[in-house]
Amino acid sequence: MSEVYLNGELMPLEEARISVMDRGFLFGDGVYEVIPVYGGRLFRLAQHMQRLDNSLHSIRMENPLQPEDWEKIFKRLTGATPDIEQLVYLQVTRGVDWARNHLFPRGSKATVFVMAWIAKPKDPDIAKKGVAGVVLEDNRWNRCDIKATSLLGNVLLRQEAQDAGATEAILIRDGLVTEGSSTNPFIIQDGEILTPPSSNLLLPGVTRDLVLELARGSDMPCAERQITRDELETADEIWICSSSREVQPVTRLDGKPVGDGVPGTLFRRIDTLFQDYKASLS
Ligand code: PDD
């Protein structure tokens, strides 16, 4: 069984234990990151570490470890299988709170947990046929820019999408697209790649930023601007992206075909750029 890191120690996953009074368990009072590992290399590590710092700052916690300590842990946990695609999961909570008081406890010590797991091999059918999405109302809180472990809103929306036969929910707040339950969306309208601008209402996805960087680097027209529900529903192409899914074409939305109902030409271009970028790093 795989080795994990918990509060300064390495141990088998089944032996990792935290207190039931941990605020991560009691309140979802913590933040996390998911980092892909391709060819033994941590993908966009600096960007993930920067977002971790931002999330910790937003919940008024210090980063409990130095960048080089994080990296040492990641390398140790992923080093045994460098040729296999993996994902690193890290979580930092505000630690044990014997009083279970909503207020921050004084002097509590952060709980730090890291594990790595083998990524599911990419299903080639997804790039060929696409996936199904549904449009749902974004009923989460308005600090979705924090990568918080309190994910109940996202979990319920994702399950609702799954129950409706779709792989992802694309969320609408006040008539505008925000993000997916665990992805960032893009639409293509008249050859332009569009995604909602960063704000407190969505997670600044590392994959999203890379897609924009790759598109701009290849002179593909793109913009970060508000997208209405109507624009989503009449888009020529829709993509969703995240660290675990990479970029995926959404070819059905609420049971209706998106564009021609097959992955579009711009999807094929961005996917090639993404795969080439990945390969160039390994
Ligand atoms: N989720 N928006 C939300 C709400 C997310 O949970 C995620 C990622 C993203 C995409 O971010 P990134 O490209 O940095 O992975 C957007 C991760 C993978 C998860 O919760 O497992």
XYZ file of C-alpha atoms in Angstrom, residues 1-278:
278
model
C 0.000 0.000 0.000
C 1.224 3.421 -0.793
C 3.185 5.609 1.553
C 1.717 8.940 2.648
C 2.978 11.959 4.599
C 1.191 13.104 7.754
C 2.526 15.797 10.088
C 6.221 15.194 9.522
C 6.127 11.424 9.134
C 5.904 8.922 6.300
C 3.650 5.927 6.840
C 1.453 3.432 4.973
C -1.917 4.961 4.022
C -3.881 2.576 6.290
C -1.860 3.713 9.290
C -2.445 7.446 8.786
C -4.698 8.789 11.570
C -5.939 12.229 12.562
C -7.918 13.339 15.599
C -11.728 13.479 15.345
C -11.306 16.992 16.797
C -9.375 18.147 13.731
C -11.032 21.259 12.323
C -10.712 19.812 8.843
C -13.020 16.996 9.977
C -15.325 19.161 12.140
C -15.678 22.288 9.986
C -13.997 21.598 6.630
C -11.572 24.260 7.871
C -8.688 23.674 5.501
C -7.358 24.046 1.976
C -5.907 21.653 -0.590
C -4.171 21.253 -3.948
C -4.110 18.545 -6.625
C -0.918 18.530 -8.718
C -0.367 16.308 -11.767
C 2.950 14.473 -12.119
C 3.976 13.747 -15.707
C 7.186 11.870 -16.518
C 8.200 12.136 -12.862
C 7.873 15.951 -12.915
C 5.431 18.029 -10.929
C 3.357 19.933 -13.478
C 3.155 23.712 -12.954
C 4.424 23.291 -9.383
C 5.157 26.997 -8.845
C 1.580 27.914 -9.838
C 0.061 25.311 -7.509
C 2.277 26.467 -4.638
C 1.331 30.084 -5.275
C -2.369 29.179 -5.196
C -1.809 27.246 -1.952
C -0.246 30.379 -0.436
C -3.203 32.457 -1.645
C -5.735 29.992 -0.193
C -3.880 29.856 3.146
C -3.647 33.641 3.264
C -7.406 33.921 2.598
C -8.200 31.663 5.562
C -5.630 33.463 7.729
C -3.125 30.635 8.039
C 0.626 30.574 7.486
C 2.133 28.035 5.124
C 3.387 25.383 7.595
C 6.251 24.244 5.322
C 8.952 25.827 3.166
C 8.771 25.292 -0.626
C 11.805 22.991 -0.531
C 10.186 20.835 2.194
C 7.009 20.436 0.124
C 9.064 19.472 -2.885
C 11.063 16.903 -0.915
C 7.832 15.256 0.252
C 6.316 15.238 -3.259
C 9.480 13.700 -4.747
C 9.635 11.068 -2.044
C 5.993 10.044 -2.558
C 6.102 9.998 -6.360
C 9.680 8.831 -6.945
C 8.959 5.096 -6.957
C 6.963 5.203 -10.221
C 8.383 8.116 -12.252
C 7.166 6.709 -15.585
C 3.503 6.582 -14.603
C 1.216 9.628 -14.544
C 0.312 10.472 -10.965
C -1.573 13.075 -8.959
C -0.346 14.565 -5.709
C -3.021 15.554 -3.190
C -2.072 17.844 -0.313
C -4.258 19.190 2.440
C -3.572 21.674 5.244
C -6.145 22.143 8.019
C -6.223 24.462 11.015
C -5.490 21.436 13.203
C -6.997 20.013 16.377
C -9.545 22.094 18.304
C -10.501 20.458 21.624
C -13.253 23.051 22.224
C -14.977 22.692 18.811
C -15.413 26.432 18.827
C -16.147 28.193 15.544
C -13.508 30.792 16.489
C -9.921 29.958 15.542
C -8.209 28.163 18.451
C -5.091 29.865 19.813
C -1.805 28.198 18.992
C -3.240 25.167 17.152
C -0.799 23.331 14.918
C -1.738 22.815 11.263
C -2.460 19.265 10.124
C -0.506 18.515 6.941
C -1.378 15.512 4.795
C 0.088 14.531 1.407
C -0.583 11.473 -0.754
C 0.109 10.505 -4.360
C -1.942 8.206 -6.500
C -1.699 6.760 -9.987
C -3.809 8.799 -12.416
C -6.552 6.908 -14.269
C -5.265 6.276 -17.819
C -6.843 8.811 -20.198
C -9.882 7.370 -21.979
C -9.195 7.954 -25.721
C -12.968 8.053 -26.349
C -13.214 11.373 -24.494
C -11.108 13.277 -27.038
C -12.861 11.426 -29.889
C -16.481 11.723 -28.732
C -16.531 14.261 -25.919
C -18.466 14.212 -22.650
C -21.914 15.350 -21.536
C -22.548 18.404 -19.361
C -25.595 19.898 -17.670
C -26.279 23.484 -16.681
C -27.009 23.978 -12.980
C -27.517 26.986 -10.735
C -24.349 27.893 -8.796
C -25.583 27.801 -5.209
C -22.179 27.809 -3.491
C -20.721 30.498 -1.249
C -18.988 33.491 -2.805
C -15.365 32.649 -1.944
C -14.945 29.983 -4.616
C -11.474 31.403 -5.327
C -10.258 29.645 -2.150
C -9.384 25.998 -2.777
C -11.157 24.975 0.419
C -11.728 21.402 1.561
C -15.350 22.325 2.434
C -16.669 21.066 -0.903
C -20.250 20.072 -0.069
C -21.726 22.500 -2.625
C -19.448 21.139 -5.364
C -20.084 17.531 -4.323
C -23.890 17.917 -4.496
C -23.713 19.631 -7.902
C -21.380 16.990 -9.330
C -23.668 14.212 -8.104
C -26.697 15.970 -9.613
C -24.851 16.116 -12.946
C -23.965 12.420 -12.702
C -27.569 11.507 -11.841
C -28.660 13.375 -14.984
C -26.280 11.238 -17.079
C -23.581 13.913 -17.418
C -19.950 14.071 -16.328
C -19.928 17.681 -15.166
C -22.195 20.550 -14.105
C -21.510 23.922 -15.705
C -22.634 26.521 -13.204
C -24.605 29.732 -13.673
C -24.865 32.568 -11.155
C -27.047 35.582 -11.921
C -27.302 34.491 -15.552
C -23.514 34.195 -16.032
C -21.234 31.153 -16.273
C -18.875 30.784 -13.301
C -17.135 27.379 -13.507
C -17.762 23.633 -13.347
C -18.235 21.680 -10.120
C -14.536 20.725 -10.345
C -13.389 22.227 -13.651
C -13.065 25.563 -15.468
C -15.094 25.954 -18.666
C -14.298 27.551 -22.030
C -16.659 28.249 -24.906
C -15.858 28.916 -28.547
C -17.904 31.589 -30.253
C -17.119 32.590 -33.849
C -13.569 31.239 -33.578
C -12.827 33.022 -30.280
C -11.914 31.127 -27.102
C -13.763 32.594 -24.116
C -13.633 31.906 -20.380
C -15.053 33.846 -17.411
C -12.596 36.275 -15.788
C -10.998 35.374 -12.440
C -13.033 36.588 -9.478
C -14.157 35.485 -6.023
C -16.810 33.339 -7.767
C -14.462 30.781 -9.332
C -11.244 28.915 -8.713
C -8.308 30.321 -10.703
C -7.528 26.984 -12.346
C -3.913 26.194 -13.135
C -5.040 24.255 -16.220
C -7.279 27.171 -17.279
C -4.328 29.550 -17.120
C -2.187 27.126 -19.124
C -4.899 26.792 -21.805
C -4.966 30.595 -22.139
C -1.161 30.720 -22.260
C -0.986 28.027 -24.961
C -3.761 29.651 -27.010
C -2.143 33.097 -26.825
C 1.264 31.603 -27.696
C -0.268 30.173 -30.895
C -2.173 33.313 -31.841
C -5.544 31.698 -31.250
C -7.967 34.534 -30.409
C -9.088 34.348 -26.783
C -10.568 36.542 -24.088
C -11.459 36.414 -20.405
C -14.938 37.879 -20.236
C -18.384 37.190 -18.808
C -20.341 34.468 -20.622
C -24.145 34.447 -20.505
C -26.237 31.308 -20.230
C -27.489 31.947 -23.748
C -23.914 32.150 -25.096
C -23.095 28.875 -23.345
C -26.149 27.185 -24.828
C -25.410 28.375 -28.368
C -21.605 27.939 -28.291
C -19.830 26.274 -31.227
C -17.657 24.311 -28.784
C -17.459 23.903 -25.012
C -14.404 22.602 -23.144
C -13.837 21.847 -19.484
C -10.413 21.520 -17.897
C -8.713 20.602 -14.637
C -5.546 19.006 -13.302
C -7.122 15.557 -13.338
C -9.137 15.817 -16.592
C -6.723 17.961 -18.676
C -8.877 19.538 -21.451
C -12.081 17.734 -22.441
C -14.651 18.636 -25.110
C -18.279 18.848 -23.953
C -20.296 17.651 -26.941
C -23.747 17.434 -25.299
C -25.264 20.031 -23.000
C -28.555 19.306 -21.254
C -29.059 16.429 -23.713
C -28.625 18.595 -26.837
C -25.592 18.553 -29.173
C -23.008 21.312 -28.762
C -22.171 22.622 -32.264
C -22.027 19.557 -34.506
C -22.104 17.248 -31.491
C -18.498 16.141 -31.994
C -15.207 17.584 -30.648
C -14.450 20.763 -32.600
C -11.397 21.794 -34.606
C -10.228 24.234 -31.943
C -10.472 21.524 -29.316
C -8.197 19.324 -31.415
C -5.716 22.191 -31.710
C -5.643 23.027 -28.012
C -5.415 19.356 -27.063
C -2.408 18.921 -29.374
C -0.760 22.007 -27.859
C -1.500 20.679 -24.358
C -0.119 17.185 -25.100
C 2.993 18.666 -26.776
C 3.567 20.933 -23.780
C 3.252 17.959 -21.415
